[in-house]
mmCIF file of C-alpha atoms in Angstrom:
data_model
loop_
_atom_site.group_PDB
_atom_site.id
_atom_site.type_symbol
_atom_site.label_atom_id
_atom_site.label_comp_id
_atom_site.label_asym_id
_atom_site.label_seq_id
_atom_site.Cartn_x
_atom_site.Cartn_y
_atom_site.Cartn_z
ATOM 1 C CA UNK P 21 12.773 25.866 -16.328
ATOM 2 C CA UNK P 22 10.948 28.623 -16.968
ATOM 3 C CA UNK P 23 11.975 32.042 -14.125
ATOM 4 C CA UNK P 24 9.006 34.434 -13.527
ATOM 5 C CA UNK P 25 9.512 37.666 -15.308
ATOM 6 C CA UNK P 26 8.603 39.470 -12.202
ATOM 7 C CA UNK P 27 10.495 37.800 -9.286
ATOM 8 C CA UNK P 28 13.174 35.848 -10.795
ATOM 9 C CA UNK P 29 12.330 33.095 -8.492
ATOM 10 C CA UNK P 30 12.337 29.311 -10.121
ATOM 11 C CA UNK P 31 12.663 27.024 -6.923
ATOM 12 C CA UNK P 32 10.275 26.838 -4.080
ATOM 13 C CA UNK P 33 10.411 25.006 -1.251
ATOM 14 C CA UNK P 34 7.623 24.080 0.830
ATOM 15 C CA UNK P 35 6.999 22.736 4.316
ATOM 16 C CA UNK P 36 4.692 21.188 5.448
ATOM 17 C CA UNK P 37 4.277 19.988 2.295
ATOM 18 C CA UNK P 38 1.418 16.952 2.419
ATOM 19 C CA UNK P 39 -1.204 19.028 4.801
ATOM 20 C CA UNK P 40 -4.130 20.549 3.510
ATOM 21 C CA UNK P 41 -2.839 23.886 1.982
ATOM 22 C CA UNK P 42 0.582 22.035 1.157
ATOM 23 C CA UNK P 43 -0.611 20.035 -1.224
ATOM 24 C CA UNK P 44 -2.713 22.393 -3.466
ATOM 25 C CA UNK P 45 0.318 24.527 -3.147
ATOM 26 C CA UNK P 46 2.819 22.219 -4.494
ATOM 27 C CA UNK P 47 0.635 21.476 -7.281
ATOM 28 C CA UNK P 48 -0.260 25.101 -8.129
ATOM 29 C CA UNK P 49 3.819 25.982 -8.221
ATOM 30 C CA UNK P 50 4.481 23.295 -10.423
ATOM 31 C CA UNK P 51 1.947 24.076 -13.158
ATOM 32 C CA UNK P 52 3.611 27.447 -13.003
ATOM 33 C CA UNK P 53 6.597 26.048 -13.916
ATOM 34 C CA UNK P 54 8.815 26.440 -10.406
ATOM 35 C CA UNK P 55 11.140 23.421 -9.453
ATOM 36 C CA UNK P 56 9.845 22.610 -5.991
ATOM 37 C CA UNK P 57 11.261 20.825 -3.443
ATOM 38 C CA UNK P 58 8.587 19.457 -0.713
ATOM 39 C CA UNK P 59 9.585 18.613 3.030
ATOM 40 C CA UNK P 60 7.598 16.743 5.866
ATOM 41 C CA UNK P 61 7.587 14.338 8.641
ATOM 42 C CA UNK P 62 5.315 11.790 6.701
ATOM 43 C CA UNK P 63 3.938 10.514 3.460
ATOM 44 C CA UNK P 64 0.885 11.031 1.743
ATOM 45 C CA UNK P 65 -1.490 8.790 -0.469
ATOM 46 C CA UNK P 66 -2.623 11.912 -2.325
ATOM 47 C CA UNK P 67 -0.391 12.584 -5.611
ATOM 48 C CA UNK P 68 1.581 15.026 -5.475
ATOM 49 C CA UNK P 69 3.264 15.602 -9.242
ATOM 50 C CA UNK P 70 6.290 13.347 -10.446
ATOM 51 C CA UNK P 71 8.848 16.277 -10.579
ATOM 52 C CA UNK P 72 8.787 17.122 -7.069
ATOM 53 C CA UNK P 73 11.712 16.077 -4.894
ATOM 54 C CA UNK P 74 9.866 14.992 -1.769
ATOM 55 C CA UNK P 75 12.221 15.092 1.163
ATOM 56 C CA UNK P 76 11.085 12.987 4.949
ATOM 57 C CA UNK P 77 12.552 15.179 7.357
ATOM 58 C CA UNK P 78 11.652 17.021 11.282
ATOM 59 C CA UNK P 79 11.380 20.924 11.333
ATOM 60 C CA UNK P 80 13.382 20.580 14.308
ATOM 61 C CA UNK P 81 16.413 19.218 12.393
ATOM 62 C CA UNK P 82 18.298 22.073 10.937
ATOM 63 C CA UNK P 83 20.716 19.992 8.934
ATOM 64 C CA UNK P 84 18.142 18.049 7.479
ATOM 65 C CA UNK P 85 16.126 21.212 6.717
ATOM 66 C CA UNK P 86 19.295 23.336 5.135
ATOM 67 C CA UNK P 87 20.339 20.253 3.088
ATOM 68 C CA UNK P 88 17.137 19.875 1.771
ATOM 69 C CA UNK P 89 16.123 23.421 1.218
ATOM 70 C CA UNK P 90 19.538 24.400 -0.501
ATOM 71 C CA UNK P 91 19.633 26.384 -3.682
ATOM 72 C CA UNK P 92 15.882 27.385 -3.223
ATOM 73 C CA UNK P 93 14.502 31.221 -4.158
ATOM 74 C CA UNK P 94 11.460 30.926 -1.980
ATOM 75 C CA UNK P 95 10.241 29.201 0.828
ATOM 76 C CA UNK P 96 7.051 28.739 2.133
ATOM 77 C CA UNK P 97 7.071 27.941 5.166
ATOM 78 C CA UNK P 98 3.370 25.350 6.038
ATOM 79 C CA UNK P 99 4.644 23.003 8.493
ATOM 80 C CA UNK P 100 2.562 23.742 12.321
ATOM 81 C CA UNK P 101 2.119 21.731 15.266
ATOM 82 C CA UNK P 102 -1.951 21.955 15.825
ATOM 83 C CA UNK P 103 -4.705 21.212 18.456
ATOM 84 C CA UNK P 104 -4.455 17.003 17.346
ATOM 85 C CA UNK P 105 -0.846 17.035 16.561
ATOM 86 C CA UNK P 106 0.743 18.332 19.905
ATOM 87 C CA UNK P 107 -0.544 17.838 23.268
ATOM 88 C CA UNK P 108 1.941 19.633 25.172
ATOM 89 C CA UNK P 109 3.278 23.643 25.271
ATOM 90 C CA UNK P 110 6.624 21.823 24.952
ATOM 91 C CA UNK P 111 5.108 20.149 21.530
ATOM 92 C CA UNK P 112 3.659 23.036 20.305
ATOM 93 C CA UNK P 113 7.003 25.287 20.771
ATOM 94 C CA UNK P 114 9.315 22.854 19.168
ATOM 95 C CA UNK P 115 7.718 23.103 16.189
ATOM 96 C CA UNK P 116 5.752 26.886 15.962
ATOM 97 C CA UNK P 117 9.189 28.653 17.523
ATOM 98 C CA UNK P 118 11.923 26.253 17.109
ATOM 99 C CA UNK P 119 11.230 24.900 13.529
ATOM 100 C CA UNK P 120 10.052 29.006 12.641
ATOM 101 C CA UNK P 121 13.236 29.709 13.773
ATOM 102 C CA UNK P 122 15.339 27.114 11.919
ATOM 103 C CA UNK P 123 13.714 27.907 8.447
ATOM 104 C CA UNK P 124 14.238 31.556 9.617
ATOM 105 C CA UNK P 125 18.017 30.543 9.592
ATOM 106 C CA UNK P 126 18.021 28.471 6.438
ATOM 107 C CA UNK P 127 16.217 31.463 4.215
ATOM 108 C CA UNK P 128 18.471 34.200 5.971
ATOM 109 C CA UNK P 129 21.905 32.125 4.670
ATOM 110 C CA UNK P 130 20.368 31.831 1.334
ATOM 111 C CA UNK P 131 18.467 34.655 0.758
ATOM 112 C CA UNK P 132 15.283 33.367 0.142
ATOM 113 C CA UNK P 133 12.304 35.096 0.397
ATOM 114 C CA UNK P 134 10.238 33.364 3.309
ATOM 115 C CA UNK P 135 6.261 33.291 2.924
ATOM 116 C CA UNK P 136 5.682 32.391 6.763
ATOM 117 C CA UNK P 137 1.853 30.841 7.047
ATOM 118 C CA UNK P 138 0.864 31.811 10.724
ATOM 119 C CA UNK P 139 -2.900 31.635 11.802
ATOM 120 C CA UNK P 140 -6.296 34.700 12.424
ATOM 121 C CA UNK P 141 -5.546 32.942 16.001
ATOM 122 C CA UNK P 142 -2.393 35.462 17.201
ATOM 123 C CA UNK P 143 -4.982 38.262 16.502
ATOM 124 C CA UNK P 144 -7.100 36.685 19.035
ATOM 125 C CA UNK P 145 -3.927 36.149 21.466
ATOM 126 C CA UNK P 146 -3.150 39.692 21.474
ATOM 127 C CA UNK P 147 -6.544 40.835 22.067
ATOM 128 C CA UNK P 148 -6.268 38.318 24.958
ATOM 129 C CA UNK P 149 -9.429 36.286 23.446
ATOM 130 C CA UNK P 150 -7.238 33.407 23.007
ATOM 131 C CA UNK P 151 -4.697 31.980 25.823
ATOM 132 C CA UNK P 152 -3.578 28.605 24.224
ATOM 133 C CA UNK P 153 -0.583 26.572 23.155
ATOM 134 C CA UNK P 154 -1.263 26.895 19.673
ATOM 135 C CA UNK P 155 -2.158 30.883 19.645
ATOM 136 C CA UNK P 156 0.894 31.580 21.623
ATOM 137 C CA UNK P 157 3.675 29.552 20.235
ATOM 138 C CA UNK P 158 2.475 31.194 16.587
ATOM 139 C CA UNK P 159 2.341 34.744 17.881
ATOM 140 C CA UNK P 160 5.757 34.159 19.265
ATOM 141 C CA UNK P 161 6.915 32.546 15.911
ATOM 142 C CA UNK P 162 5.440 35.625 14.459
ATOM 143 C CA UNK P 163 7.658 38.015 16.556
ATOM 144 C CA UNK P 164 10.605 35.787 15.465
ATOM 145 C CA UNK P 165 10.012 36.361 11.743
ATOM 146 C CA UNK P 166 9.127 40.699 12.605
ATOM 147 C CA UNK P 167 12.068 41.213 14.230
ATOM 148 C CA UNK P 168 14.518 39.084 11.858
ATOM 149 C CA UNK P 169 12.703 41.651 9.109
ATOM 150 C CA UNK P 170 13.203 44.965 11.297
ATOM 151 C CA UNK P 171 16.966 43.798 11.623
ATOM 152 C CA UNK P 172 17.219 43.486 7.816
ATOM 153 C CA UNK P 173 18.226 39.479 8.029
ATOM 154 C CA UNK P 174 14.680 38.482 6.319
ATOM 155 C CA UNK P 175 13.225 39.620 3.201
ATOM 156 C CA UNK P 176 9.474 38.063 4.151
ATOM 157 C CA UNK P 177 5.328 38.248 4.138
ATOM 158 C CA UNK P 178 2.948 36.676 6.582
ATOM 159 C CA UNK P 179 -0.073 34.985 5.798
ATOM 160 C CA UNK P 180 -2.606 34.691 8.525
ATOM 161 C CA UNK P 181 -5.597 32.589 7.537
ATOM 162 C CA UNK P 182 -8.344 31.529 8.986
ATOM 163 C CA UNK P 183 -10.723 28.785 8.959
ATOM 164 C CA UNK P 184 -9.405 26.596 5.967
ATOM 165 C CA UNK P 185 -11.233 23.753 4.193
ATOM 166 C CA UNK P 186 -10.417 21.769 1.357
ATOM 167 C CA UNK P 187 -12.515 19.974 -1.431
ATOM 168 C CA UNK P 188 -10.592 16.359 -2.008
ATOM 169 C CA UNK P 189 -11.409 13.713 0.688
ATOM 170 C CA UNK P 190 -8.047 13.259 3.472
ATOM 171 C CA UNK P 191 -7.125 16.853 2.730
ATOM 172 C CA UNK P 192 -10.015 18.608 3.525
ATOM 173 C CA UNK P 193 -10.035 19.065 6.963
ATOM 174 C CA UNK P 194 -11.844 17.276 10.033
ATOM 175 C CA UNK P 195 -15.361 18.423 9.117
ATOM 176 C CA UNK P 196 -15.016 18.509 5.351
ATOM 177 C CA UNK P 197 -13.650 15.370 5.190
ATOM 178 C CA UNK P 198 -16.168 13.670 7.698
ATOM 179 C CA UNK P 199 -18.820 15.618 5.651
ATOM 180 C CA UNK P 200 -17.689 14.141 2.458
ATOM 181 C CA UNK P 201 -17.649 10.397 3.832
ATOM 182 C CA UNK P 202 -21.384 10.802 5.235
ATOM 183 C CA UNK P 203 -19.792 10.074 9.112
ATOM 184 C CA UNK P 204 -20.757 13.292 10.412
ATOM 185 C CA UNK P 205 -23.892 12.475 12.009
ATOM 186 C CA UNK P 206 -23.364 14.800 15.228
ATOM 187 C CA UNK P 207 -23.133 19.100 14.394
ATOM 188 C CA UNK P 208 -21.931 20.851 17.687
ATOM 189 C CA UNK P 209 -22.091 24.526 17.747
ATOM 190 C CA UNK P 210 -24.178 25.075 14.479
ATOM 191 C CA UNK P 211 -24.268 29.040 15.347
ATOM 192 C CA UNK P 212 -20.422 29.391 15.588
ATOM 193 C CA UNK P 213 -19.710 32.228 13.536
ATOM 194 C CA UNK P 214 -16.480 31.246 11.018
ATOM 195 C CA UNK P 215 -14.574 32.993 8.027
ATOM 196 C CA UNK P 216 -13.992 29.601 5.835
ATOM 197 C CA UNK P 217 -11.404 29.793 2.804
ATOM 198 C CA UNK P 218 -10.440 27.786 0.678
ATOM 199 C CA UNK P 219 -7.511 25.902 0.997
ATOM 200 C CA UNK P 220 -6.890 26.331 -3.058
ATOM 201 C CA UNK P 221 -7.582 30.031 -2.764
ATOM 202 C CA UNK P 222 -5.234 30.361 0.422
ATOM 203 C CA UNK P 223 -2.309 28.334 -1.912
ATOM 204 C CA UNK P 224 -3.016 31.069 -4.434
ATOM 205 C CA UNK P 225 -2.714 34.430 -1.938
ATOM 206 C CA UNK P 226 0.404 32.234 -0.798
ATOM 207 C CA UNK P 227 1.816 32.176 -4.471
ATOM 208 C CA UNK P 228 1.117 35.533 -5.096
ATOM 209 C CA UNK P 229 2.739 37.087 -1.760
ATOM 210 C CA UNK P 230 6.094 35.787 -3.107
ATOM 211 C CA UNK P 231 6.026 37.035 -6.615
ATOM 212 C CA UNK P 232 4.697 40.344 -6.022
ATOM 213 C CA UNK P 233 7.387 41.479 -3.947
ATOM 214 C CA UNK P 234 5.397 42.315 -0.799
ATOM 215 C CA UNK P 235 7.358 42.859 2.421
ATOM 216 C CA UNK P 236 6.919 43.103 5.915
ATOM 217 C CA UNK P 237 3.223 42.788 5.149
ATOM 218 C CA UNK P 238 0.683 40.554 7.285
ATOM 219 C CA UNK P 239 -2.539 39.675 5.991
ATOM 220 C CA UNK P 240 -5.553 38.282 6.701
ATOM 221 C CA UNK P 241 -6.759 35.564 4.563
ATOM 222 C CA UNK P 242 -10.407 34.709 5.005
ATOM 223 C CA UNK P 243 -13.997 34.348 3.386
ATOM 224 C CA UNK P 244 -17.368 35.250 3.786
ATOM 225 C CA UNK P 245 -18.150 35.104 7.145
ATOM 226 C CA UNK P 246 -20.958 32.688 8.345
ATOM 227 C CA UNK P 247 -22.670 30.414 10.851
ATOM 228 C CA UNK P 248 -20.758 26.507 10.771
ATOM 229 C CA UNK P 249 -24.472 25.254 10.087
ATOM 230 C CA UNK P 250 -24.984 27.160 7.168
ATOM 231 C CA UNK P 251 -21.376 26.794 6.137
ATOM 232 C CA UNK P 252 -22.048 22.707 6.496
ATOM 233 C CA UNK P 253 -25.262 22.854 4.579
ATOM 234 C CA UNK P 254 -23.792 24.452 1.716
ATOM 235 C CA UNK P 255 -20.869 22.001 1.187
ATOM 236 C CA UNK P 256 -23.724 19.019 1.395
ATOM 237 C CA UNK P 257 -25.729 20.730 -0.659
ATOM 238 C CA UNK P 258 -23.212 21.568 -3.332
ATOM 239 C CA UNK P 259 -21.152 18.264 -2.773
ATOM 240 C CA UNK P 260 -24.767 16.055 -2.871
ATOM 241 C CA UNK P 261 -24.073 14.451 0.399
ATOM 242 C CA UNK P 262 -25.790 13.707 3.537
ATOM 243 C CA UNK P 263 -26.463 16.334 6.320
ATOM 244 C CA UNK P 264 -25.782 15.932 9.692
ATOM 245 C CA UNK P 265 -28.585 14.466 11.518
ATOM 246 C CA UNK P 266 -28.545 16.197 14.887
ATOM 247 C CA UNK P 267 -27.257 19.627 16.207
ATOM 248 C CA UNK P 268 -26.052 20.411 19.274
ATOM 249 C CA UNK P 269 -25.977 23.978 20.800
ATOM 250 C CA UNK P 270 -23.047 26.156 21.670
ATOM 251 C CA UNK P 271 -24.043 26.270 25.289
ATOM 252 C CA UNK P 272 -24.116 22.272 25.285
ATOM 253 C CA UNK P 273 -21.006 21.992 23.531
ATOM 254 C CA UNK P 274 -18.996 24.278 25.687
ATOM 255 C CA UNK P 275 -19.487 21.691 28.719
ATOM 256 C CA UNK P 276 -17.830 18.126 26.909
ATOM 257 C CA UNK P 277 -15.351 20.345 25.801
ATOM 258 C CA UNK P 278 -13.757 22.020 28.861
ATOM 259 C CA UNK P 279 -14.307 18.550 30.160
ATOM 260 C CA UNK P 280 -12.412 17.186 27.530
ATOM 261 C CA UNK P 281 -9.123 19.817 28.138
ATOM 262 C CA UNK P 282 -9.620 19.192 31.800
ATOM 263 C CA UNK P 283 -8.578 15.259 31.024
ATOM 264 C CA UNK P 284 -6.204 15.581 28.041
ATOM 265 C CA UNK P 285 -3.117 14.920 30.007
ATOM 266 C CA UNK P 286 -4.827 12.099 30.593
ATOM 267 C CA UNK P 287 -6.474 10.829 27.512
ATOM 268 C CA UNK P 288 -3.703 12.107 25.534
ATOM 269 C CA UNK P 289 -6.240 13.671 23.299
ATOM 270 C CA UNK P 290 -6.174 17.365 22.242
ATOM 271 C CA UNK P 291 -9.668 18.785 21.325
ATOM 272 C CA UNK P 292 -9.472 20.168 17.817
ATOM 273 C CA UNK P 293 -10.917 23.042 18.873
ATOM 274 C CA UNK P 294 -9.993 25.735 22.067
ATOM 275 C CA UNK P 295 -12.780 26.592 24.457
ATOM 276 C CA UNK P 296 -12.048 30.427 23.684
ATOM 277 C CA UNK P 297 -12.048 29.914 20.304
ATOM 278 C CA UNK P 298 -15.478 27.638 20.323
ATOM 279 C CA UNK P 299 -17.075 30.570 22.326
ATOM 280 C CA UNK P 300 -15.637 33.754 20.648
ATOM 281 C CA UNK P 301 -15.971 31.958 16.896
ATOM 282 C CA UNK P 302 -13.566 32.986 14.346
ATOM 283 C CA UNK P 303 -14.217 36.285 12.104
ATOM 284 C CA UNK P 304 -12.413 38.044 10.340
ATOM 285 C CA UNK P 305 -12.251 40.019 7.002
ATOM 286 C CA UNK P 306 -9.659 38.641 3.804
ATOM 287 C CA UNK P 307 -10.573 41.503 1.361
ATOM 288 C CA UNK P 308 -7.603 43.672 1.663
ATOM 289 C CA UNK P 309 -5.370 40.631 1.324
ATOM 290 C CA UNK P 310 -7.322 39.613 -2.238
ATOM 291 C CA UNK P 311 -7.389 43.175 -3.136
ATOM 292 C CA UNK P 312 -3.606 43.791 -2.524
ATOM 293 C CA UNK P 313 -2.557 40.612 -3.692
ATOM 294 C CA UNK P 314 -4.631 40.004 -6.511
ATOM 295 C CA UNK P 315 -6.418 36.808 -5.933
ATOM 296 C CA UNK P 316 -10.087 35.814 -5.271
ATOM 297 C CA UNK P 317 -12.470 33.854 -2.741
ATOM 298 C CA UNK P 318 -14.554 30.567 -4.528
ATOM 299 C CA UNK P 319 -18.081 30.693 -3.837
ATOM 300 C CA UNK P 320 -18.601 27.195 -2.234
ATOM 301 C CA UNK P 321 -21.424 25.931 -4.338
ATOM 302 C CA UNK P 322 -18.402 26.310 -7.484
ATOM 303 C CA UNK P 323 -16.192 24.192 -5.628
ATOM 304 C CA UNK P 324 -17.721 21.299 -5.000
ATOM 305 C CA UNK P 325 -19.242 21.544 -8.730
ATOM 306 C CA UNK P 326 -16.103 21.697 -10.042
ATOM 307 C CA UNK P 327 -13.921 18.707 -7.873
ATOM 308 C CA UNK P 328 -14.308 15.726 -7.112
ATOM 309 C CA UNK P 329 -15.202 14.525 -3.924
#
């Protein structure tokens, strides 16, 4: 095993670990020669590489999470309960505060350095732009990891990013990954403004906030802003697949939405997407984050020329 001159770090472990910036991320730390250890609630049928020790486990379990995280230099900390995954503020808090912090615990017995993903959406709490489940339980979690830091428990960096996509079908996000099976016919709110990055480039600003030795810092990881039509067009352009056949206006997507949080205790269904956020879009700027951390955004049209989809 080979120990990065810089850090001294040689095991990572990573929750979280078969979501869209997981997997990238476990791949990227093994090619750099880091034993890593990978924990989540579920399998995956992409491959992650042979020498990673794949644990099953619950956030929420801090046995489970200590045992498997033991002996580990850095953790990165992926694993997020999301509009789709949680449908209640109870669902949302067991895993964004509770499971923060339990690997909060697990990194401040070992001394691991803790790269805590958090999301461009507690900028929008704060500003009171954004009121939801998901905004609040991560600017809580966010607190959590600040104040463990201010009391000198936590040696840690946190990664905000925002709208993340990924190139390889099942890991590429709702719209990427409808995109890239041709079943997006429908395009609601074509004019949304968004900051996309790419879920590669996010595992690399991940990678470097642990080995440069970055502290207390919080930054902002997020591309070229642009409208969610043009964003669309350029993936089926670059990707040679089929545009969506029909758009839909903001103002005409607003109403099925706050129809469809109005009913979701009663579907059961949470809407990817929160009315603030579908109004207010999501931008933000990532270039002190590359500059500082040394990595750099992928022009879309070279990522879908360069992966398979």
């Amino acid at each position: 095993m080979v120990t990065d001159p810089l850090t001294g770090f040689k095991r990572a472990f990573v929750t979280g670990a078969t979501g869209i910036v997981g997997v990238p991320l476990c791949r990227k730390l093994v090619e750099m020669g880091f034993e890593v250890s990978a924990y989540s609630r579920r399998t995956t049928n992409q491959i992650l590489p042979p020498s990673i020790d794949h644990v099953m486990g619950d956030i929420s379990n801090l046995e489970s999470l200590a045992a498997a995280a033991k002996n580990s230099d850095v953790i990165f900390h992926l694993a997020a309960a999301v509009h789709g995954s949680a449908s209640t503020y109870g669902g949302f808090e067991t895993v964004n505060i509770g499971g923060t912090e339990n690997v909060i615990r697990v990194a401040a017995q070992s001394g691991a350095k803790l790269v805590h993903v958090s999301t461009v959406n507690v900028d929008g709490y704060r500003r009171d732009t954004l009121r939801d489940s998901y905004a609040e339980t991560k600017a809580r979690a966010e607190e959590i990891v600040l104040r463990e830091i201010d009391d000198g428990v936590l040696d840690a960096v946190i990664i905000r990013p925002a709208t993340v996509f990924g190139s390889e079908y099942g890991i590429a996000g709702l719209l990427v990954d409808r995109l890239l099976a041709g079943t997006l016919k429908t395009l609601p709110a074509p004019s949304r403004q968004i900051s996309p990055v790419w879920s590669e480039d996010l595992a690399d600003a991940l990678i470097q906030a642990a080995v440069s030795g970055v502290k207390r810092e919080i930054y902002t990881v997020a591309g070229p802003t642009m409208s969610t039509g043009d964003f669309v067009a350029a993936v089926c352009e670059s990707a040679g697949v089929r545009s969506p056949i029909v758009s839909i206006p903001l103002w005409a997507f607003v109403i099925p939405l706050q129809i469809a949080w109005w009913v979701k205790r009663f579907t059961r269904w949470v809407p990817p997407v929160s009315l603030e956020s579908a109004r207010s879009g999501s931008i933000y700027d990532g270039t002190r984050a590359a500059t500082e951390l040394g990595f750099s955004y992928t022009d879309i049209p070279e990522i879908f020329a360069t992966v398979s989809t």
